[in-house]
CSV table of C-alpha atoms in Angstrom, one decimal:
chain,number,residue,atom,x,y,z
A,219,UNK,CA,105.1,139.5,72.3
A,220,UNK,CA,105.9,139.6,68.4
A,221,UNK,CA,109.0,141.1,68.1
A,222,UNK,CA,109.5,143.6,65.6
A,223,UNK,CA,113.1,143.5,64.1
A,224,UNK,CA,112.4,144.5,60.3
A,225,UNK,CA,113.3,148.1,60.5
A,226,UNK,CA,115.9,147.3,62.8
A,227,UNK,CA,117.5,145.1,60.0
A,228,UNK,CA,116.3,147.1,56.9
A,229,UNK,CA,118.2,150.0,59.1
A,230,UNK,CA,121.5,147.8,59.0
A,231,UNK,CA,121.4,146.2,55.5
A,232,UNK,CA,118.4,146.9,53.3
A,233,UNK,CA,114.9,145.3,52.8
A,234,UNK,CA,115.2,141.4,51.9
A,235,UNK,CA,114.4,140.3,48.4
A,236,UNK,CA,111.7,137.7,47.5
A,237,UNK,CA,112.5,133.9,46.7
A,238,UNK,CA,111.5,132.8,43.4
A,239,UNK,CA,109.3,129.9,44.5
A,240,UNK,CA,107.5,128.7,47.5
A,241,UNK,CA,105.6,125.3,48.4
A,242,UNK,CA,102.4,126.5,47.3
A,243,UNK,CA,103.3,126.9,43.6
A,244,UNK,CA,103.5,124.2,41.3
A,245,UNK,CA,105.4,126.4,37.8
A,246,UNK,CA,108.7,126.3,37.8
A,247,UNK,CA,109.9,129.5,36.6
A,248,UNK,CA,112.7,129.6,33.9
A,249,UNK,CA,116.6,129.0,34.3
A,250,UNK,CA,118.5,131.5,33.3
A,251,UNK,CA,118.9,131.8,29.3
A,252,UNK,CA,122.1,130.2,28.1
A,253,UNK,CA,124.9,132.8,26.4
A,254,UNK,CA,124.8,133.4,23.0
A,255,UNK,CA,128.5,132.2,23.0
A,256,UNK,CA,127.5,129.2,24.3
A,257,UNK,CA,128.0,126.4,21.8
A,258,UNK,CA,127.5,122.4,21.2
A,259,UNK,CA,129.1,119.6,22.6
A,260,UNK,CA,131.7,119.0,24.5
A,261,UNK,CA,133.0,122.6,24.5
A,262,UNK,CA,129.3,123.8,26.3
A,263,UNK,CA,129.7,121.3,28.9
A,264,UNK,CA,133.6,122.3,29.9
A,265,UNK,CA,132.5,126.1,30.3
A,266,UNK,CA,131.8,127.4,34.3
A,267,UNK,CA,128.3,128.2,34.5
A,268,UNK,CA,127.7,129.7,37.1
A,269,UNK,CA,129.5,129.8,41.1
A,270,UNK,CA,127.3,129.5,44.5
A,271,UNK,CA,128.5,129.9,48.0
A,272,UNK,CA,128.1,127.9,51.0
A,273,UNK,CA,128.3,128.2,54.9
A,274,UNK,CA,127.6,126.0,57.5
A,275,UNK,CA,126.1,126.6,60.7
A,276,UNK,CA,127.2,130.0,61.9
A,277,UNK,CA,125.1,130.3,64.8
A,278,UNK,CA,126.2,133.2,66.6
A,279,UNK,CA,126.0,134.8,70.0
A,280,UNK,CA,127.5,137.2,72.1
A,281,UNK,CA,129.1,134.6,74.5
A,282,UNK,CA,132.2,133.5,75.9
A,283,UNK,CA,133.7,130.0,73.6
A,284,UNK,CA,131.9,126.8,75.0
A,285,UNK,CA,133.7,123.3,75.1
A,286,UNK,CA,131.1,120.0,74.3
A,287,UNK,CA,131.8,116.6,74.1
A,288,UNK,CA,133.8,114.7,71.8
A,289,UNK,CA,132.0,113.6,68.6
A,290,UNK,CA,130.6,109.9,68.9
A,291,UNK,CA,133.0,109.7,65.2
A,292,UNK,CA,135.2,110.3,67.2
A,293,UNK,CA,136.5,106.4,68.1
A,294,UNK,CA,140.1,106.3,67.6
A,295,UNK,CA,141.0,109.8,68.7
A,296,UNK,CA,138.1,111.2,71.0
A,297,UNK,CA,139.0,115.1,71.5
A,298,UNK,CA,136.8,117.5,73.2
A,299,UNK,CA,135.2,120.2,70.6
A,300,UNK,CA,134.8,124.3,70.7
A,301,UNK,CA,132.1,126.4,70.1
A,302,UNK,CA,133.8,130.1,69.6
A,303,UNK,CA,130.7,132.0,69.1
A,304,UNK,CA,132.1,136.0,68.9
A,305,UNK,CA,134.8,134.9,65.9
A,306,UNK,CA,131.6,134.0,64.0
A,307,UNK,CA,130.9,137.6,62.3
A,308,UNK,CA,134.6,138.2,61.3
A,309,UNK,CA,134.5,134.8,59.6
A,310,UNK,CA,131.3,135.6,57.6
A,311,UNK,CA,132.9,139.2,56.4
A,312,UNK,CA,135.7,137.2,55.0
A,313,UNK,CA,133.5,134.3,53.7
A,314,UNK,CA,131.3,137.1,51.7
A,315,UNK,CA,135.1,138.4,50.8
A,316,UNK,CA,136.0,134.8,49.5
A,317,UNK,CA,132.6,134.3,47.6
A,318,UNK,CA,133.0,137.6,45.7
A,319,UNK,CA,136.3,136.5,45.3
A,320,UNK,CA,135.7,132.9,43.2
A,321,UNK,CA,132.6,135.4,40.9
A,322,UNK,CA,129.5,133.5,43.4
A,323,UNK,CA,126.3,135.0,42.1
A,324,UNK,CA,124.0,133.4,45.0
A,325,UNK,CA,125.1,131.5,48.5
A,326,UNK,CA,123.7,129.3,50.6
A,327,UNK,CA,123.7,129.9,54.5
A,328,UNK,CA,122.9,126.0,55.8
A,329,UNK,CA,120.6,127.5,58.5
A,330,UNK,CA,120.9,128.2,62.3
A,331,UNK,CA,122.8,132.1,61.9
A,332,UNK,CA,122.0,132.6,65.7
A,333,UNK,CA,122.6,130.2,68.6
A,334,UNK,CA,119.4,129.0,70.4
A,335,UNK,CA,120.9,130.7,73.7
A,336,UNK,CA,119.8,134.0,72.2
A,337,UNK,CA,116.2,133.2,72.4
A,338,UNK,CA,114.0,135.2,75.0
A,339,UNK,CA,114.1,132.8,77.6
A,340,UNK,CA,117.9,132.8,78.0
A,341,UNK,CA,119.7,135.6,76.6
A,342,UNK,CA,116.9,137.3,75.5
A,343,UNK,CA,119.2,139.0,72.4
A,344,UNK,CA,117.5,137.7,69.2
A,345,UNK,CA,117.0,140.6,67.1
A,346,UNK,CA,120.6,142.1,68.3
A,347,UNK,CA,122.3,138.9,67.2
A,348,UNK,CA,120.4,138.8,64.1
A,349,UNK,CA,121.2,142.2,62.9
A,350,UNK,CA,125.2,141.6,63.4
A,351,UNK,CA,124.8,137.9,62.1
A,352,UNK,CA,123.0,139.7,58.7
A,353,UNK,CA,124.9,142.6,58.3
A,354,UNK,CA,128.1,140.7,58.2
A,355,UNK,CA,127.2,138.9,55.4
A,356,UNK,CA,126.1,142.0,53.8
A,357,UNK,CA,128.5,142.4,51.6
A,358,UNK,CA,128.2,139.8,49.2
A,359,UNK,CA,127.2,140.8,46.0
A,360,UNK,CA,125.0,138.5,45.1
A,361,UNK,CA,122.1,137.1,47.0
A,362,UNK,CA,122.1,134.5,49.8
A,363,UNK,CA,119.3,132.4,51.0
A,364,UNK,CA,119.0,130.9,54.2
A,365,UNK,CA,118.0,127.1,55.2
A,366,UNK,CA,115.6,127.0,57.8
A,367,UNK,CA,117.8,125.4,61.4
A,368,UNK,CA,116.3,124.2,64.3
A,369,UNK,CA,117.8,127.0,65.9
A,370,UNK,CA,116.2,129.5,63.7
A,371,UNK,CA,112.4,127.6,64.9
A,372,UNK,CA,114.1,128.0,68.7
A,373,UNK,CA,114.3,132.0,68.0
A,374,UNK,CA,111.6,132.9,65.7
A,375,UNK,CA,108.1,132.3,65.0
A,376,UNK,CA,107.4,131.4,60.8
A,377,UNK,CA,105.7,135.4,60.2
A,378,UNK,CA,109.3,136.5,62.3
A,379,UNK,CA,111.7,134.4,59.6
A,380,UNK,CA,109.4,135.8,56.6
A,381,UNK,CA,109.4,139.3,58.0
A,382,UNK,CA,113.0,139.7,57.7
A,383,UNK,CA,113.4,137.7,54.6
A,384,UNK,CA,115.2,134.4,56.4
A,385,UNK,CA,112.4,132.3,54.1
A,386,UNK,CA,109.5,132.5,52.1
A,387,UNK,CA,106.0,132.7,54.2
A,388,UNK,CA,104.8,128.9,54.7
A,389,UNK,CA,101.7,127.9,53.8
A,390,UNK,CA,99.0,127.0,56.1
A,391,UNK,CA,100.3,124.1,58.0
A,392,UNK,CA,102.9,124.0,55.1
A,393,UNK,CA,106.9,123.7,55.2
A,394,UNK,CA,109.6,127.0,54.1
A,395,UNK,CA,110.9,125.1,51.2
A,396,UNK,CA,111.5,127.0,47.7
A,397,UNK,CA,113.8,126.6,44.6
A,398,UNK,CA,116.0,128.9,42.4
A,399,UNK,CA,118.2,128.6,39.6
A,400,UNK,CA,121.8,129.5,40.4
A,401,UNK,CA,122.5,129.1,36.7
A,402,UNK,CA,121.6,127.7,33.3
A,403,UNK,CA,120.6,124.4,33.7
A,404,UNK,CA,120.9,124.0,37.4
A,405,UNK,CA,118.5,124.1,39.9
A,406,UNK,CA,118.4,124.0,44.0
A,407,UNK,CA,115.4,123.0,45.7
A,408,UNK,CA,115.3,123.9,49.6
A,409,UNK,CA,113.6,122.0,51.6
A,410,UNK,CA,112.5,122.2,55.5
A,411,UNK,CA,113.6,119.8,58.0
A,412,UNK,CA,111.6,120.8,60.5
A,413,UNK,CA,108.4,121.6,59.0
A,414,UNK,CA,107.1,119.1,62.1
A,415,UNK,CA,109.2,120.1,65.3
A,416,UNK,CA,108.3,120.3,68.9
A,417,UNK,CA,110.4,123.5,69.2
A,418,UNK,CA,107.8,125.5,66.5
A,419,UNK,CA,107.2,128.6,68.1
A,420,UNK,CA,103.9,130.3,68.9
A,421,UNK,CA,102.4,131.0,65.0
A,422,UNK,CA,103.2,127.1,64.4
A,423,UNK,CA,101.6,124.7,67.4
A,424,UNK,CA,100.1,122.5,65.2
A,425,UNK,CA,103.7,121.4,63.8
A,426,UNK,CA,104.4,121.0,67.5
A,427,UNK,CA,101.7,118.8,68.0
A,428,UNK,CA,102.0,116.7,65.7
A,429,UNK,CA,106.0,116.3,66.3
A,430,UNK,CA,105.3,115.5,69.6
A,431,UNK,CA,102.8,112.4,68.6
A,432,UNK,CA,106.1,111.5,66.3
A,433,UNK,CA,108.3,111.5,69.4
A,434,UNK,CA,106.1,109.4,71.4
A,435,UNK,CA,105.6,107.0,69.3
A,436,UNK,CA,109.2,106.6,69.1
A,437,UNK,CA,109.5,106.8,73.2
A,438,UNK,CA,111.8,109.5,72.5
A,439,UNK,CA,113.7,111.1,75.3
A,440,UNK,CA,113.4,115.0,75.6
A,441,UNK,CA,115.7,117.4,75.3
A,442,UNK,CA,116.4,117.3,79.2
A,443,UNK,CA,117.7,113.7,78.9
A,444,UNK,CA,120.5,115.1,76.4
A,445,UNK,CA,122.8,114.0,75.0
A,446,UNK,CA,120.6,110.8,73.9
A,447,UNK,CA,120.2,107.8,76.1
A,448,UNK,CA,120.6,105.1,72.7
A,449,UNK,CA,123.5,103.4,72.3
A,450,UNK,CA,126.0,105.2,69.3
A,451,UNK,CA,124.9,102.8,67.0
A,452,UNK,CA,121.5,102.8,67.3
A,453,UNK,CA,119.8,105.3,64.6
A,454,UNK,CA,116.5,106.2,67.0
A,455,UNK,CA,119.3,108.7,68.7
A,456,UNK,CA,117.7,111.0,65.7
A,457,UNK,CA,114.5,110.7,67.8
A,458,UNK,CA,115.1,113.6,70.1
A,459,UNK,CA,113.6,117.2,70.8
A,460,UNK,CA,116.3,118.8,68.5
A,461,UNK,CA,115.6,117.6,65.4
A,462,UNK,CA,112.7,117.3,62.8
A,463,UNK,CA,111.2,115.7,59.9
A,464,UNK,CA,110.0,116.9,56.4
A,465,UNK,CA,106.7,115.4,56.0
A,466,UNK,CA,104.4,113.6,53.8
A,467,UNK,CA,102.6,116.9,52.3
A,468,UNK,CA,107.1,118.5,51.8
A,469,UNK,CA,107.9,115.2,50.0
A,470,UNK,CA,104.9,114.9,47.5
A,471,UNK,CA,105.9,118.9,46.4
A,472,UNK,CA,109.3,117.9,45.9
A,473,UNK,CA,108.2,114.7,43.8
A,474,UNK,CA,106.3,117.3,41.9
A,475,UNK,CA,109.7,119.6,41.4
A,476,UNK,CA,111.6,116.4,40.3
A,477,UNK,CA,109.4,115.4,37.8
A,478,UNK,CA,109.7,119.0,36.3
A,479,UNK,CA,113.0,119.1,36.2
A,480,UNK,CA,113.4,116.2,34.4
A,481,UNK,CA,110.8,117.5,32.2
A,482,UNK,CA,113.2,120.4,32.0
A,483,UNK,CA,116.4,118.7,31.7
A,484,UNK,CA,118.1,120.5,34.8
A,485,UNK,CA,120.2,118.9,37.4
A,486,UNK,CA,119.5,119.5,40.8
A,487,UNK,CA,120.6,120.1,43.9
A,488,UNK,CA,118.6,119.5,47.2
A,489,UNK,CA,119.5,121.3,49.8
A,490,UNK,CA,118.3,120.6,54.0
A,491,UNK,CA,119.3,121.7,57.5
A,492,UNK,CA,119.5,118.1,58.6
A,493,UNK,CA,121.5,115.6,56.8
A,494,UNK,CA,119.5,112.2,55.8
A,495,UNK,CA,122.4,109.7,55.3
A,496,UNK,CA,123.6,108.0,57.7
A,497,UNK,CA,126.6,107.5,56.4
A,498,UNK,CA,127.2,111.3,56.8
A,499,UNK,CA,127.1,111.9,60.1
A,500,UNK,CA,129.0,112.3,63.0
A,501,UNK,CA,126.7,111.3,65.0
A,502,UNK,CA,123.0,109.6,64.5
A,503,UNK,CA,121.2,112.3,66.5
A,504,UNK,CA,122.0,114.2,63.4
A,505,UNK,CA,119.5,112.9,61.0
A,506,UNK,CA,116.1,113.7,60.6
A,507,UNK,CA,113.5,112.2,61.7
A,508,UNK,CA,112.6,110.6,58.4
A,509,UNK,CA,115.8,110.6,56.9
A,510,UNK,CA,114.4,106.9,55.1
A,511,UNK,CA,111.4,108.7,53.5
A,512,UNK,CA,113.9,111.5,51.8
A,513,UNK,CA,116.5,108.8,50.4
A,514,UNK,CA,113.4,106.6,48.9
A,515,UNK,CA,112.5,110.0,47.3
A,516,UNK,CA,116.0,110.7,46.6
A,517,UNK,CA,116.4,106.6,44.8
A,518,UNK,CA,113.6,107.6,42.7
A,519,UNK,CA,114.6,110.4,41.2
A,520,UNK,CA,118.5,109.8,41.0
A,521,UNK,CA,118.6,110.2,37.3
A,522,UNK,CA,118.4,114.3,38.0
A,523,UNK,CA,119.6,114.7,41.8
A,524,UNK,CA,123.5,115.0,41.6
A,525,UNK,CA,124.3,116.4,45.4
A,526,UNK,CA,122.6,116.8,48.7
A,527,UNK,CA,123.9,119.8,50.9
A,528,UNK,CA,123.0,119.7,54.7
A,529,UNK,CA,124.2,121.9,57.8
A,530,UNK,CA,123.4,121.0,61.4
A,531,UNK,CA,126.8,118.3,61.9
A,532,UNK,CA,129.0,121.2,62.7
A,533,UNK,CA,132.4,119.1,61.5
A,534,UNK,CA,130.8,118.0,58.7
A,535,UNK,CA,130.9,115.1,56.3
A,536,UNK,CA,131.0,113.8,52.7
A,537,UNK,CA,129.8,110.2,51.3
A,538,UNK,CA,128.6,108.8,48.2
A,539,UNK,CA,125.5,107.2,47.6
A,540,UNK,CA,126.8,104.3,44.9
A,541,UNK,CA,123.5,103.1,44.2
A,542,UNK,CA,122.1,106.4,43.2
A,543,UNK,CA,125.5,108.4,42.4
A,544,UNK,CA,124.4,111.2,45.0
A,545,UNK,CA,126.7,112.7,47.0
A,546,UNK,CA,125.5,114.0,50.6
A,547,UNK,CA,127.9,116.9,52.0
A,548,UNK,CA,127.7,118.4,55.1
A,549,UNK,CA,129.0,121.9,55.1
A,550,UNK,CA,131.6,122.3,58.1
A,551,UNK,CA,130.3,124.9,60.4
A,552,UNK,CA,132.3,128.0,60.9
A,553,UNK,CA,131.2,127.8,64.5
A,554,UNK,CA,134.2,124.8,65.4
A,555,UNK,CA,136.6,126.5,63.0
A,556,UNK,CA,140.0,126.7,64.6
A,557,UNK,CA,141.4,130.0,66.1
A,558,UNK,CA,142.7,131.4,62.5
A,559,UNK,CA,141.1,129.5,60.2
A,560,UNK,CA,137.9,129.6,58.6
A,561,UNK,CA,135.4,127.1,56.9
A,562,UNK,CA,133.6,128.4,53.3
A,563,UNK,CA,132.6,126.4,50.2
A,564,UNK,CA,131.8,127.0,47.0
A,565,UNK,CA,130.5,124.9,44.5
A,566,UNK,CA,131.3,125.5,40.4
A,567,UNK,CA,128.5,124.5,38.3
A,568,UNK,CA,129.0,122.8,34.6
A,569,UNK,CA,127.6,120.7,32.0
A,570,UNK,CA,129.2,117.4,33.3
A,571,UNK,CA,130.4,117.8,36.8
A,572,UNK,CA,130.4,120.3,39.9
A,573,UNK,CA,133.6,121.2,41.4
A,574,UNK,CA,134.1,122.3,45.1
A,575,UNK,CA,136.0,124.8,46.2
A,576,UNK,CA,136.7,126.6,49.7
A,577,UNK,CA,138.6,126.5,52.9
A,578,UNK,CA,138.8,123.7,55.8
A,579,UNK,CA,138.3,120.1,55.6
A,580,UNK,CA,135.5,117.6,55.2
A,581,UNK,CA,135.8,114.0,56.3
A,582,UNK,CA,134.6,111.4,54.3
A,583,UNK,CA,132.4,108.8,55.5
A,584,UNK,CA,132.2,109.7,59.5
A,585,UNK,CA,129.2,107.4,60.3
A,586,UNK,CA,131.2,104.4,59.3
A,587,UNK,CA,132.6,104.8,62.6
A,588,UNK,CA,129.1,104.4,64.4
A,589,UNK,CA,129.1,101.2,63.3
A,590,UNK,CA,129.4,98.4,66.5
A,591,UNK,CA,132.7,97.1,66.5
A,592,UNK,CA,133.9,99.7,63.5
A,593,UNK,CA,137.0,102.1,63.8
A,594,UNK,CA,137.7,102.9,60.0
A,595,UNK,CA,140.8,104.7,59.2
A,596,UNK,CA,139.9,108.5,58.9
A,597,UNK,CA,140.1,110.0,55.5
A,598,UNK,CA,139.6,113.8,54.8
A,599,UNK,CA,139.0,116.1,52.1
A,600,UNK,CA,141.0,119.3,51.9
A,601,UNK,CA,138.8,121.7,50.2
A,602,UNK,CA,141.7,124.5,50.1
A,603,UNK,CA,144.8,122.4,48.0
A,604,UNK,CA,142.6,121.1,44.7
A,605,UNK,CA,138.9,121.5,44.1
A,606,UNK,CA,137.0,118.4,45.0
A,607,UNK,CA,135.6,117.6,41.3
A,608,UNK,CA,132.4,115.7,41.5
A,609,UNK,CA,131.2,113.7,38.0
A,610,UNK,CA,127.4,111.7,38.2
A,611,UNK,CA,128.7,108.6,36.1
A,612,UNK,CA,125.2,106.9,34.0
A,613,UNK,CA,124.3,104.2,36.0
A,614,UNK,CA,121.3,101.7,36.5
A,615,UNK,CA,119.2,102.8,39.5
A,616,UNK,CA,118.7,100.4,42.0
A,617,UNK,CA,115.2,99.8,43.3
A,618,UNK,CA,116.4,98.9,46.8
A,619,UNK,CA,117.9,101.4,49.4
């Protein structure tokens, strides 16, 4: 039965505003116009631009904390992890509090706001869990957009997510993926990870079908057989029921994007559920399905590309790319924050560099330690004591991964 959870919603926090840009459109619509102040040289590219926040994985539920398994990172110092699903909605209200705070104008939420354990055939408390999740981030006085999660296609058909504004309506057989301009000169593409997944609800079988000829010809295990069967070193642990790809038809549009930008002279920053570098994860079962695809994509467009945000690792993680200068952040989830603690970014755009800003820590280069034989010493970032400056140095692009 299609649930219907708009009015409940619109009731709680008003109706949901339109993206600016969907798959199916090829114009880019303007940045924002530049100040008048603005001026020349060097002075231009030193001046804040503009501030967008970001959240990890909130996925919340009305449930008791869970323990899971330590992280496969985790080599030298295995630990068990927690899930504390009820502290998630206080820890949005003061995320929105700390994004008004730093002057954010937009946010990013990295995908999954619910756990999967609300959907009908467990808990069966989707559209309560949805209302608290949205209506703690209500607050924010700008406008947040949410990355389609695999737990968002576990809860909600594709005319559900539109309905209540989670992401634009997909084309036929088409992925959620959009872009905006968080400021002058700047411009974040969204893109679906799971636009093929064998968890598409009803609304979306073809996507399930054709994940599922994906799977098997990777002689995936399912979701039963979890965690994955591969050895921690092997990267088909991605191949599994809970993850996704992007597509052939997703990657050509954001070829299309790219090429405009450049046209346009904006930077950009890409933006997925899943992370695509292995370097970056805690675990291989993290990356998409073709994770390969997106970084040859990525290669060839380097020149503009200066970050890719992900969700989905709930610890998170940070590398560069040296061959392309990309960095590829994962956004620590709120979910595994520790009692009294929180985990919130924010990113400061300029002319020459992004800076990040927030509270928690990142770790740099986790899937190092994934690596057969490899137990790297562990190296964080501490988001909260100095913003994390990032500068995309000129550099020849390689033509090799």
């Amino acid at each position: 039965r299609q649930m219907c959870i708009r009015d409940s919603i619109n009731a709680e926090y008003g109706d949901p505003r339109e993206r600016e840009m969907g798959c199916g459109q090829s114009a880019m619509p303007p940045s924002p116009s530049p100040s008048p102040s603005h001026t020349a040289g060097k002075e231009q590219q030193r001046e804040l631009l503009g501030v967008m926040g970001l959240v990890g994985d909130p996925q919340y539920a009305d449930m008791d904390d869970e323990e899971c398994p330590p992280q496969a990172s985790d080599v030298a110092n295995p630990k068990p992890i927690w899930r504390r699903f009820r502290q998630v909605l206080g820890l949005l209200e003061k995320t929105v509090e700390a994004w008004n705070l730093v002057g954010a104008t937009t946010a990013l939420q990295m995908g999954d706001l619910i756990d999967g354990a609300n959907r009908p055939d467990k808990n069966n408390t989707v559209e309560p869990a949805l209302v608290a999740s949205l209506k703690a981030l209500s607050g924010f006085k700008g406008k947040v957009h949410h990355v389609l999660g695999n737990n968002e296609v576990r809860n909600l058909s594709p005319s559900q997510m539109s309905e209540v504004g989670l992401v634009p309506e997909p084309e036929a057989g088409g992925a959620c993926c959009w872009t905006f301009a968080p400021c002058a000169g700047w411009r974040v593409i969204v893109l679906d990870s799971f636009a093929f997944s064998v968890m598409s609800q009803p609304g979306a079988e073809h996507k399930a079908e054709a994940a599922r000829e994906w799977l098997d010809a990777a002689d995936a295990p399912s979701l039963e057989s979890w965690p994955p069967q591969r050895e921690v070193g092997d990267l088909a642990r991605r191949w599994s029921d809970g993850g996704g790809a992007f597509g052939e038809k997703q990657l050509r549009w954001l070829e299309t994007q790219l090429e405009e930008c450049a046209l346009r002279s904006e930077k950009v920053v890409l933006v997925g559920h899943e992370p695509v570098h292995p370097r970056v994860v805690n675990d291989y079962n993290g990356l998409a399905w073709d994770f390969d695809q997106v970084l040859a994509t990525i290669q060839r467009h380097s020149a503009v590309i200066w970050v890719y945000l992900a969700g989905h690792d709930h610890e998170g993680g940070m590398v560069t790319d040296d061959a392309q200068r990309v960095l590829h952040l994962t956004v620590p989830a709120p979910l595994q924050a520790l009692p009294g603690t929180n985990r919130w970014l924010a990113i400061r755009f300029f002319g020459d560099r992004i800076e990040f800003i927030g509270e928690g820590k990142v770790r740099v280069a986790p899937g190092d330690s994934l690596i057969p034989g490899s137990i790297p010493e562990e190296e964080w970032v501490l988001m909260q004591q100095t913003p994390y400056v990032w500068h995309k140095q000129p550099s020849k692009i390689s033509t090799k991964l």
